[in-house]
Amino acid sequence: MSRSATASTFDDVGLSADMLEALSTRVETTGGRDAISVRTPVTDEPIGTVPACTAPDVAAAVDRARRAQSSWASRPVSERAAILERFGDLVSDHRDWLLDIVQLETGKARHHALEEVLDVPLSCSYYATDGPSMLADESRSGAISLVSDATVGYDPLGVVGVIAPWNYPLTLAMADAIPALLAGNAVVCKPDERTPFIALALADLLDEAGVPEDLFGVVTGEGPTVGPALIDAVDYVAFTGSTETGRAVAERVGRNLIDCSLELGGKNPMIVLEDADVETAARGAVKGAFTNAGQLCLAPERIYIHENRYEPFLDAFVGATRKLRLGLSFEYGPDVGSLIDGDHLEGVSDDVDEAVEAGASVLSGGRARPDVGPFCYEPTILTDVDPAARIASEETFGPVVSVFPVADVDEAIERANDTPYGLNASVWSSDRARGRDVAREIDCGTVCVNDPYTVGWAAVDAPMGGTGDSGLGRRHGPEGLRRYVDAKTIATSRIGPIDAPPGVPPGWYARAVSRITTLQRRLSRWLP
Ligand code: NAD
């Protein structure tokens, strides 16, 4: 397929309707299907269509993936790693093409789309380099030293279903797929119905990297139809999305007795301690709260700041926020782009309006900007938010953040933890050790010190995920790879069955075994 600019209505971004049409033909169906129209938030116009897959289409895609998986799993892990490394390079090489598609589908600013494109090669490189040793057989202590041994091997599960959201459609289609493929699994990905083309573009690059045909499949369509069908057909589900859908996924996964990881929503706190540099914290708040127009699961939506630093922090934060350039461009330039669609814009506006009616003050933003783009909303800072308002406790998932003064660190920690969510938090202090001490008190899967989220997300060797209503399981690091394998123990006896040898009286055998096991326990305290 041509991945260069051709004449079309998308001349300005170097994308053609033909190219998107060609991508959509990658989706195989078992019969004629309705077409889902995909619209761009940039202009709210249709840009192409993808098939509305049905349950039989999903089952057929998983069957094809299953057939491709067995020979993939039998290849040495070093070969699989080399292919994924090549895929990471191809993503880098095709950066502009991928950025154009991400921006067209999501309306996000180009530098926010770049975070997605940079993430995939990083993950490929990490798992290609470090992953093989995590999958190597391990020797463990046998039942009786010298008499038996035990070896643990890691077998792939089969086919992994990846269900991805629209907010980071490139990163989140691949972040869970890369370790799954390295571990020897096949993957069938269900992208959000609003952002299917980037997953199809990635499938194209995986082909070019040398991934066998059908090993990575994409099924498009409505979540409530395609999602459950995928869960019923696969051996593991890596789901990223809302807490509400995550519960439905967990129920179905449970009925099927398979395992899953659930990366869900958050109401992330940011704590600014009395000794923090307010300018640095304000820069971090701008980056955290308004990256991808706040449609980032890791974004801080609640800021707790020591009352002695409240005013200077607000001055710096409001000043920097008012300077942000809201805009839609396929060039680097605007700081903040669009929300995904009209429904989401309405939800964000309603949350802010409700908070304002309940007494909140708007220090910056607080309104939609249809003059900039159909779904643009200004970066918004609220204070005096009523704790009973929806925006104080529920995820907004937009460019809106509430700031609260606190009397001391104990109050900050208590209020930060006063939520059923536990995805990401940040602590700001000029004393990093103190920042880490406070971080240990926060009930979250990840806590970043002096950075809103990048330092945690980009530490690909460290696990990432949520507690409570923010989900189950972890991605990244060894934990993110080992979820995709079954640990299989092979234990060997050198003396035949571990039982009394023929002719040995049971009482004598019982005394001998007790002495041997006691001796073994004692020795194990001394020997390495
Ligand atoms: P969503 O739950 O509505 O959709 C996510 C995916 O699930 C989509 O592909 C959708 O089509 C599919 N889906 C819908 N119904 C389904 C069903 N019944 N069974 C199976 N799949 C179904 O999520 P959203 O609102 O589009 O995405 C935003 C949410 O995702 C936010 O809450 C955000 O915090 C969360 N998120 C979490 C992370 C993380 O890493 N923790 C990352 C990004 C987004």
Coordinates of C-alpha atoms and ligand atoms in Angstrom, one line a residue:
M1 CA 0.0 0.0 0.0
S2 CA 1.1 3.5 -0.7
R3 CA 1.9 5.4 2.4
S4 CA 2.6 8.7 0.7
A5 CA 0.5 11.7 -0.1
T6 CA -1.9 11.4 -3.0
A7 CA -4.5 13.9 -4.4
S8 CA -7.6 13.8 -2.3
T9 CA -9.8 15.8 0.0
F10 CA -7.0 15.2 2.6
D11 CA -4.3 16.8 0.6
D12 CA -3.3 19.0 3.6
V13 CA -2.4 16.0 5.7
G14 CA -1.1 13.8 2.9
L15 CA -3.8 11.2 3.5
S16 CA -6.2 10.0 0.8
A17 CA -9.6 8.5 1.0
D18 CA -8.2 5.7 -1.1
M19 CA -5.6 4.9 1.4
L20 CA -8.1 4.7 4.3
E21 CA -10.3 2.6 2.1
A22 CA -7.4 0.2 1.4
L23 CA -6.8 0.0 5.2
S24 CA -10.4 -0.9 5.8
T25 CA -10.1 -3.9 3.3
R26 CA -7.8 -5.5 5.8
V27 CA -10.9 -6.3 7.9
E28 CA -12.3 -9.7 6.8
T29 CA -16.0 -10.5 7.2
T30 CA -17.9 -13.7 6.6
G31 CA -20.6 -11.9 4.7
G32 CA -21.9 -8.5 3.6
R33 CA -21.9 -6.1 6.5
D34 CA -23.1 -2.7 7.3
A35 CA -20.5 0.1 7.1
I36 CA -19.6 2.2 10.1
S37 CA -18.9 5.8 9.1
V38 CA -15.8 7.2 10.8
R39 CA -15.8 10.9 11.2
T40 CA -12.9 13.3 12.0
P41 CA -13.3 15.6 15.0
V42 CA -11.2 18.1 13.0
T43 CA -14.2 19.0 10.9
D44 CA -16.9 16.5 12.0
E45 CA -17.0 15.1 8.5
P46 CA -16.9 11.5 7.4
I47 CA -13.4 10.2 6.4
G48 CA -14.1 6.6 5.6
T49 CA -15.9 3.5 6.6
V50 CA -15.1 0.2 8.2
P51 CA -17.3 -2.9 8.4
A52 CA -19.6 -3.4 11.4
C53 CA -18.3 -6.9 12.2
T54 CA -20.6 -9.5 13.8
A55 CA -19.9 -12.4 16.2
P56 CA -19.2 -14.9 13.3
D57 CA -16.6 -12.4 11.8
V58 CA -14.9 -12.2 15.2
A59 CA -14.9 -16.0 15.6
A60 CA -13.4 -16.4 12.1
A61 CA -10.6 -13.8 12.9
V62 CA -9.7 -15.6 16.1
D63 CA -9.7 -19.0 14.3
R64 CA -7.3 -17.6 11.7
A65 CA -5.1 -16.1 14.4
R66 CA -5.1 -19.4 16.3
R67 CA -3.9 -21.3 13.2
A68 CA -1.1 -18.7 12.8
Q69 CA -0.1 -18.9 16.4
S70 CA 1.2 -22.4 16.7
S71 CA 4.0 -22.0 14.2
W72 CA 4.8 -18.5 15.7
A73 CA 5.1 -20.0 19.2
S74 CA 7.5 -22.7 17.9
R75 CA 9.9 -20.1 16.5
P76 CA 12.8 -19.2 18.8
V77 CA 12.0 -16.2 21.0
S78 CA 15.0 -14.4 19.5
E79 CA 13.4 -14.5 16.1
R80 CA 10.1 -13.1 17.5
A81 CA 12.1 -10.4 19.3
A82 CA 13.9 -9.4 16.1
I83 CA 10.6 -9.0 14.2
L84 CA 9.2 -6.8 16.9
E85 CA 12.4 -4.7 17.0
R86 CA 12.0 -4.3 13.2
F87 CA 8.3 -3.3 13.7
G88 CA 9.4 -0.6 16.2
D89 CA 11.9 0.7 13.6
L90 CA 9.1 0.8 11.0
V91 CA 6.9 2.8 13.3
S92 CA 9.7 5.3 13.7
D93 CA 10.3 5.4 9.9
H94 CA 6.6 6.0 9.2
R95 CA 6.2 8.6 11.9
D96 CA 4.6 11.3 9.8
W97 CA 2.1 8.9 8.2
L98 CA 1.0 7.6 11.6
L99 CA 0.9 11.1 13.1
D100 CA -1.5 12.2 10.3
I101 CA -3.8 9.3 10.9
V102 CA -3.8 9.7 14.7
Q103 CA -4.5 13.4 14.4
L104 CA -7.2 12.9 11.7
E105 CA -9.0 10.3 13.9
T106 CA -8.7 12.1 17.2
G107 CA -8.1 15.8 16.6
K108 CA -5.3 15.8 19.1
A109 CA -2.3 18.2 18.9
R110 CA 0.6 16.9 16.8
H111 CA 3.0 16.8 19.7
H112 CA 0.5 14.8 21.7
A113 CA 0.2 12.3 18.8
L114 CA 4.0 12.2 18.8
E115 CA 4.0 10.7 22.3
E116 CA 2.1 7.8 20.9
V117 CA 4.4 7.2 18.0
L118 CA 7.5 7.4 20.3
D119 CA 6.0 5.0 22.8
V120 CA 5.8 2.0 20.5
P121 CA 9.5 1.7 19.5
L122 CA 10.4 2.1 23.1
S123 CA 8.2 -0.8 24.1
C124 CA 9.4 -3.0 21.2
S125 CA 13.0 -2.3 22.1
Y126 CA 12.5 -3.1 25.8
Y127 CA 10.6 -6.3 25.3
A128 CA 12.8 -7.4 22.4
T129 CA 15.9 -6.9 24.6
D130 CA 14.8 -7.9 28.0
G131 CA 11.8 -10.1 27.3
P132 CA 13.5 -13.3 26.1
S133 CA 15.2 -13.8 29.5
M134 CA 11.9 -13.3 31.3
L135 CA 10.5 -16.2 29.2
A136 CA 13.5 -18.6 29.6
D137 CA 13.0 -21.8 31.6
E138 CA 13.8 -21.4 35.3
S139 CA 15.2 -24.0 37.7
R140 CA 13.4 -24.1 41.1
S141 CA 14.0 -26.1 44.2
G142 CA 12.9 -29.8 43.9
A143 CA 10.8 -31.6 46.5
I144 CA 13.9 -33.4 47.9
S145 CA 17.4 -32.1 47.2
L146 CA 19.6 -34.4 45.1
V147 CA 16.6 -36.7 44.5
S148 CA 14.4 -34.5 42.4
D149 CA 14.3 -31.2 40.6
A150 CA 11.7 -28.7 39.2
T151 CA 11.8 -26.6 36.1
V152 CA 9.4 -23.8 35.2
G153 CA 8.6 -23.0 31.6
Y154 CA 6.4 -20.3 30.2
D155 CA 3.9 -21.3 27.5
P156 CA 1.9 -18.8 25.5
L157 CA -1.8 -18.7 26.2
G158 CA -2.9 -18.8 22.5
V159 CA -4.9 -15.8 21.3
V160 CA -5.1 -12.6 23.2
G161 CA -7.9 -10.1 22.6
V162 CA -6.9 -6.5 22.9
I163 CA -9.8 -4.1 23.3
A164 CA -8.6 -0.5 23.0
P165 CA -10.1 3.0 23.5
W166 CA -10.0 6.0 21.3
N167 CA -7.9 8.4 23.4
Y168 CA -4.5 6.9 22.6
P169 CA -5.5 4.7 19.7
L170 CA -2.0 3.9 18.5
T171 CA -0.2 3.4 21.9
L172 CA -3.1 1.4 23.4
A173 CA -3.6 -0.9 20.4
M174 CA 0.1 -1.9 20.7
A175 CA 1.2 -1.5 24.4
D176 CA -0.6 -4.7 25.3
A177 CA 0.0 -6.4 21.9
I178 CA 3.8 -6.2 21.8
P179 CA 4.5 -8.4 24.9
A180 CA 1.7 -10.7 23.9
L181 CA 3.3 -11.4 20.5
L182 CA 6.8 -11.7 22.0
A183 CA 5.5 -14.4 24.4
G184 CA 4.3 -16.4 21.4
N185 CA 0.6 -15.5 21.3
A186 CA -1.5 -14.3 18.4
V187 CA -3.5 -11.0 18.9
V188 CA -6.9 -9.9 17.7
C189 CA -7.4 -6.2 18.3
K190 CA -10.7 -4.4 18.6
P191 CA -10.1 -0.7 18.3
D192 CA -12.8 1.8 19.3
E193 CA -15.3 2.4 16.5
R194 CA -14.2 6.1 16.3
T195 CA -10.5 5.3 15.7
P196 CA -10.1 2.1 13.7
F197 CA -7.7 3.2 11.0
I198 CA -4.6 3.5 13.1
A199 CA -4.9 -0.1 14.3
L200 CA -5.2 -1.1 10.6
A201 CA -2.2 1.0 9.7
L202 CA -0.2 -0.8 12.5
A203 CA -1.3 -4.2 11.2
D204 CA 0.2 -3.1 7.8
L205 CA 3.5 -2.3 9.4
L206 CA 3.5 -5.6 11.4
D207 CA 3.1 -7.4 8.1
E208 CA 6.0 -5.5 6.7
A209 CA 8.1 -6.3 9.8
G210 CA 7.6 -10.0 9.1
V211 CA 4.8 -11.0 11.5
P212 CA 3.1 -14.0 9.9
E213 CA -0.2 -13.5 8.1
D214 CA -3.2 -13.5 10.4
L215 CA -1.1 -13.5 13.6
F216 CA -2.3 -9.9 14.3
G217 CA -6.0 -9.4 13.3
V218 CA -8.2 -6.4 13.6
V219 CA -12.0 -6.6 14.0
T220 CA -14.0 -3.4 13.7
G221 CA -17.5 -2.6 14.9
E222 CA -19.6 -1.6 17.8
G223 CA -18.2 -2.4 21.3
P224 CA -21.3 -4.1 22.7
T225 CA -21.4 -6.5 19.7
V226 CA -17.7 -7.1 18.9
G227 CA -16.3 -6.9 22.4
P228 CA -18.3 -9.7 24.0
A229 CA -17.8 -11.9 20.9
L230 CA -14.1 -11.4 21.2
I231 CA -14.1 -12.2 24.9
D232 CA -15.9 -15.5 24.1
A233 CA -13.4 -16.6 21.5
V234 CA -10.0 -15.7 23.0
D235 CA -7.7 -17.0 25.8
Y236 CA -7.0 -13.7 27.5
V237 CA -8.4 -10.2 27.4
A238 CA -6.3 -7.0 27.7
F239 CA -8.9 -4.3 28.0
T240 CA -8.4 -0.6 28.3
G241 CA -11.4 1.7 28.7
S242 CA -14.0 2.9 31.2
T243 CA -14.6 1.4 34.6
E244 CA -18.2 0.7 33.6
T245 CA -17.3 -1.3 30.5
G246 CA -14.4 -2.9 32.5
R247 CA -16.9 -4.4 34.9
A248 CA -18.9 -5.9 32.0
V249 CA -15.7 -7.3 30.5
A250 CA -14.7 -8.8 33.9
E251 CA -18.1 -10.5 34.3
R252 CA -17.8 -12.1 30.9
V253 CA -14.2 -13.1 31.4
G254 CA -15.1 -14.7 34.7
R255 CA -17.8 -16.8 33.1
N256 CA -15.4 -18.0 30.5
L257 CA -12.7 -18.8 33.1
I258 CA -10.0 -16.9 31.4
D259 CA -7.8 -14.2 32.7
C260 CA -7.6 -10.5 31.9
S261 CA -6.0 -7.2 32.6
L262 CA -8.3 -4.2 33.0
E263 CA -6.8 -0.7 32.6
L264 CA -9.6 1.6 33.6
G265 CA -10.5 5.2 34.6
G266 CA -9.1 7.4 37.3
K267 CA -9.6 10.6 39.3
N268 CA -5.9 11.3 39.7
P269 CA -4.7 13.5 42.5
M270 CA -1.6 15.8 42.3
I271 CA -0.2 16.8 45.7
V272 CA 2.0 19.9 45.9
L273 CA 3.9 20.0 49.2
E274 CA 4.8 23.2 51.0
D275 CA 8.4 23.0 49.9
A276 CA 7.7 22.5 46.2
D277 CA 8.9 25.0 43.6
V278 CA 5.5 26.4 42.5
E279 CA 6.7 27.3 39.0
T280 CA 7.8 23.7 38.4
A281 CA 4.6 22.3 39.9
A282 CA 2.6 24.7 37.7
R283 CA 4.4 23.6 34.6
G284 CA 3.7 20.0 35.6
A285 CA 0.0 20.8 36.2
V286 CA -0.3 22.3 32.7
K287 CA 1.4 19.3 31.1
G288 CA -0.6 16.8 33.1
A289 CA -4.0 18.3 33.0
F290 CA -4.1 19.4 29.4
T291 CA -2.1 16.9 27.4
N292 CA -4.4 15.4 24.8
A293 CA -7.1 17.9 26.0
G294 CA -7.2 16.0 29.3
Q295 CA -8.4 12.8 27.6
L296 CA -5.6 10.9 29.3
C297 CA -6.3 8.3 31.9
L298 CA -3.2 9.4 33.9
A299 CA -4.1 13.1 33.9
P300 CA -4.4 14.9 37.2
E301 CA -8.0 16.1 37.8
R302 CA -7.6 17.1 41.4
I303 CA -4.8 19.3 42.7
Y304 CA -4.2 19.5 46.5
I305 CA -1.7 22.3 47.4
H306 CA -0.5 23.5 50.8
E307 CA -2.4 26.6 51.7
N308 CA 0.8 28.6 52.1
R309 CA 1.6 28.1 48.4
Y310 CA -1.9 28.2 47.1
E311 CA -1.9 31.7 45.8
P312 CA 1.5 31.7 44.1
F313 CA 0.8 28.3 42.6
L314 CA -2.6 29.5 41.2
D315 CA -0.9 32.6 39.7
A316 CA 1.7 30.5 37.9
F317 CA -0.8 27.8 36.9
V318 CA -3.5 30.2 35.6
G319 CA -0.9 32.4 33.9
A320 CA 0.6 29.4 32.0
T321 CA -2.8 27.9 31.1
R322 CA -4.1 31.2 29.6
K323 CA -1.1 31.2 27.3
L324 CA -1.9 27.7 25.8
R325 CA -2.9 27.8 22.2
L326 CA -6.0 25.9 21.4
G327 CA -6.1 24.9 17.8
L328 CA -6.4 22.3 15.1
S329 CA -3.4 21.9 12.8
F330 CA -1.5 19.0 11.2
E331 CA 1.7 21.0 11.9
Y332 CA 3.4 21.3 15.3
G333 CA 2.0 24.5 16.8
P334 CA -1.2 24.4 18.9
D335 CA -0.7 23.2 22.4
V336 CA -4.1 21.7 22.9
G337 CA -6.4 20.0 20.3
S338 CA -10.0 18.8 20.1
L339 CA -12.2 16.5 22.2
I340 CA -13.2 13.3 20.4
D341 CA -16.8 14.1 19.6
G342 CA -20.0 16.0 20.4
D343 CA -21.2 13.6 23.1
H344 CA -17.9 13.9 24.9
L345 CA -17.9 17.7 24.6
E346 CA -21.4 17.8 26.0
G347 CA -20.4 15.6 29.0
V348 CA -17.4 17.8 29.8
S349 CA -19.5 21.0 29.5
D350 CA -22.2 19.6 31.7
D351 CA -19.7 18.7 34.4
V352 CA -18.2 22.2 34.4
D353 CA -21.7 23.9 34.3
E354 CA -22.9 21.7 37.2
A355 CA -19.8 22.6 39.3
V356 CA -20.2 26.3 38.6
E357 CA -23.9 26.2 39.5
A358 CA -22.9 24.6 42.8
G359 CA -20.5 27.5 43.5
A360 CA -17.2 26.7 41.7
S361 CA -15.1 29.6 40.3
V362 CA -13.7 29.4 36.8
L363 CA -10.1 30.8 36.8
S364 CA -9.4 30.0 33.2
G365 CA -11.4 28.5 30.3
G366 CA -14.8 27.1 31.1
R367 CA -16.3 27.1 27.6
A368 CA -16.5 25.4 24.3
R369 CA -14.8 27.0 21.3
P370 CA -16.7 26.0 18.2
D371 CA -14.9 28.9 16.4
V372 CA -11.7 26.8 16.8
G373 CA -13.1 23.4 16.1
P374 CA -16.5 21.6 16.4
F375 CA -15.5 19.9 19.6
C376 CA -12.8 22.2 21.2
Y377 CA -13.0 23.1 24.8
E378 CA -10.8 25.6 26.6
P379 CA -8.3 24.4 29.2
T380 CA -10.2 25.0 32.4
I381 CA -9.1 25.6 36.0
L382 CA -11.8 25.5 38.8
T383 CA -11.6 26.4 42.5
D384 CA -14.2 26.4 45.3
V385 CA -15.5 23.1 43.9
D386 CA -18.3 21.6 46.0
P387 CA -17.2 18.1 47.1
A388 CA -20.7 16.9 46.2
A389 CA -20.3 18.0 42.6
R390 CA -19.8 15.2 40.1
I391 CA -16.6 16.8 38.9
A392 CA -15.1 16.5 42.4
S393 CA -15.2 12.7 42.4
E394 CA -16.0 11.3 39.0
E395 CA -13.6 11.2 36.0
T396 CA -14.2 14.1 33.6
F397 CA -11.7 13.0 31.0
G398 CA -11.4 16.5 29.5
P399 CA -9.3 19.7 29.9
V400 CA -10.6 20.5 33.4
V401 CA -8.8 20.4 36.7
S402 CA -10.0 21.5 40.2
V403 CA -7.5 23.0 42.7
F404 CA -8.0 22.7 46.5
P405 CA -6.0 24.3 49.3
V406 CA -5.0 21.9 52.2
A407 CA -3.7 22.6 55.7
D408 CA -1.0 20.0 55.7
V409 CA 0.4 16.9 54.1
D410 CA -1.9 14.6 56.1
E411 CA -5.0 16.3 54.8
A412 CA -3.6 16.1 51.2
I413 CA -3.0 12.4 51.6
E414 CA -6.4 11.8 53.1
R415 CA -8.2 13.7 50.4
A416 CA -6.1 12.1 47.6
N417 CA -7.1 8.7 48.9
D418 CA -10.7 9.6 49.3
T419 CA -11.8 7.9 46.0
P420 CA -12.6 4.4 44.8
Y421 CA -10.0 4.9 42.0
G422 CA -6.3 4.3 42.2
L423 CA -4.6 4.8 38.8
N424 CA -1.9 7.5 38.9
A425 CA -0.9 10.3 41.3
S426 CA 1.9 12.8 41.6
V427 CA 3.7 14.4 44.5
W428 CA 5.7 17.6 44.1
S429 CA 8.5 18.5 46.5
S430 CA 12.0 20.0 46.3
D431 CA 13.0 17.1 48.6
R432 CA 12.7 14.0 46.4
A433 CA 13.1 11.6 49.3
R434 CA 10.2 13.3 51.1
G435 CA 8.2 13.2 47.8
R436 CA 8.8 9.4 47.7
D437 CA 7.8 9.0 51.3
V438 CA 4.5 10.7 50.6
A439 CA 4.1 8.7 47.4
R440 CA 4.1 5.5 49.5
E441 CA 1.0 6.8 51.4
I442 CA -1.0 7.2 48.2
D443 CA -3.3 4.3 47.2
C444 CA -2.4 4.1 43.5
G445 CA -0.8 1.7 41.1
T446 CA 1.7 4.5 40.1
V447 CA 2.9 7.6 41.8
C448 CA 5.2 10.0 40.1
V449 CA 7.4 12.4 41.9
N450 CA 7.9 15.9 40.3
D451 CA 6.4 14.8 37.0
P452 CA 2.7 14.3 36.3
Y453 CA 2.8 10.9 34.4
T454 CA 5.6 10.6 31.8
V455 CA 8.3 9.5 34.2
G456 CA 6.0 6.6 35.2
W457 CA 4.6 5.6 31.9
A458 CA 7.9 5.7 30.0
A459 CA 9.6 3.6 32.7
V460 CA 8.6 0.5 30.6
D461 CA 10.6 -1.8 32.9
A462 CA 8.2 -0.9 35.7
P463 CA 4.7 -2.2 36.0
M464 CA 1.8 0.2 35.5
G465 CA -1.9 -0.3 36.3
G466 CA -4.6 0.6 38.7
T467 CA -6.0 -0.4 42.1
G468 CA -9.7 -0.3 43.1
D469 CA -12.0 0.9 40.4
S470 CA -9.0 1.7 38.2
G471 CA -8.5 -1.9 37.2
L472 CA -6.8 -5.2 37.6
G473 CA -3.3 -6.4 36.5
R474 CA -0.4 -4.5 35.2
R475 CA 1.2 -3.6 31.8
H476 CA 4.9 -2.9 31.2
G477 CA 7.8 -4.7 32.9
P478 CA 8.1 -8.4 33.5
E479 CA 4.5 -8.3 35.0
G480 CA 3.2 -7.0 31.6
L481 CA 4.8 -10.0 29.8
R482 CA 4.2 -12.8 32.3
R483 CA 0.4 -12.2 32.2
Y484 CA 0.4 -13.7 28.7
V485 CA 2.0 -17.1 29.7
D486 CA 1.0 -20.1 31.6
A487 CA 3.7 -21.1 34.1
K488 CA 4.3 -24.8 33.6
T489 CA 6.2 -26.9 36.1
I490 CA 8.1 -30.0 35.0
A491 CA 9.3 -31.9 38.1
T492 CA 11.6 -34.9 37.8
S493 CA 12.5 -37.7 40.2
R494 CA 15.8 -39.4 40.0
I495 CA 14.7 -42.5 42.0
G496 CA 11.2 -43.3 40.6
P497 CA 8.1 -42.7 42.8
I498 CA 8.7 -40.7 46.0
D499 CA 7.4 -43.4 48.2
A500 CA 8.6 -46.1 50.5
P501 CA 10.9 -48.5 48.6
P502 CA 9.7 -52.0 48.3
G503 CA 10.2 -54.0 51.6
V504 CA 10.9 -50.9 53.8
P505 CA 8.5 -50.9 56.7
P506 CA 6.2 -47.8 56.7
G507 CA 7.2 -46.7 60.2
W508 CA 10.9 -46.8 59.3
Y509 CA 10.2 -44.9 56.1
A510 CA 8.1 -42.2 57.9
R511 CA 11.0 -41.6 60.4
A512 CA 13.6 -41.4 57.6
V513 CA 11.5 -39.0 55.5
S514 CA 10.9 -36.8 58.5
R515 CA 14.6 -36.6 59.3
I516 CA 15.6 -35.9 55.7
T517 CA 13.0 -33.1 55.3
T518 CA 14.0 -31.6 58.7
L519 CA 17.7 -31.7 57.6
Q520 CA 16.8 -30.2 54.3
R521 CA 14.9 -27.3 55.9
R522 CA 17.8 -26.6 58.2
L523 CA 20.4 -26.7 55.4
S524 CA 18.3 -24.5 53.3
R525 CA 18.7 -21.7 55.9
W526 CA 22.5 -21.9 55.5
L527 CA 23.0 -22.8 51.9
P528 CA 22.3 -20.3 49.1
Ligands
NAD1 P1 -15.2 2.5 26.8 O1 -15.2 1.5 27.9 O2 -16.5 3.1 26.4 O3 -14.6 1.8 25.4 C1 -13.4 1.1 25.4 C2 -13.4 0.0 24.4 O4 -14.3 -1.0 24.8 C3 -13.8 0.4 23.0 O5 -13.1 -0.3 22.1 C4 -15.3 0.0 23.0 O6 -15.8 -0.2 21.7 C5 -15.2 -1.3 23.8 N1 -16.5 -1.7 24.3 C6 -17.7 -1.0 24.5 N2 -18.6 -1.8 25.0 C7 -18.0 -3.0 25.2 C8 -18.5 -4.3 25.8 N3 -19.7 -4.4 26.3 N4 -17.7 -5.3 25.9 C9 -16.4 -5.2 25.4 N5 -15.9 -4.0 24.9 C10 -16.7 -3.0 24.8 O7 -14.1 3.6 27.1 P2 -14.0 5.0 26.5 O8 -14.9 5.9 27.2 O9 -14.1 5.0 25.0 O10 -12.5 5.4 26.9 C11 -12.2 6.2 27.9 C12 -12.0 5.5 29.2 O11 -10.8 4.7 29.1 C13 -11.7 6.5 30.3 O12 -12.4 6.1 31.5 C14 -10.2 6.4 30.5 O13 -9.7 6.7 31.8 C15 -10.0 4.9 30.2 N6 -8.6 4.7 29.9 C16 -7.8 4.0 30.8 C17 -6.5 3.8 30.5 C18 -5.6 3.0 31.4 O14 -4.4 2.7 31.1 N7 -6.0 2.8 32.7 C19 -5.9 4.3 29.3 C20 -6.8 4.9 28.4 C21 -8.1 5.1 28.7

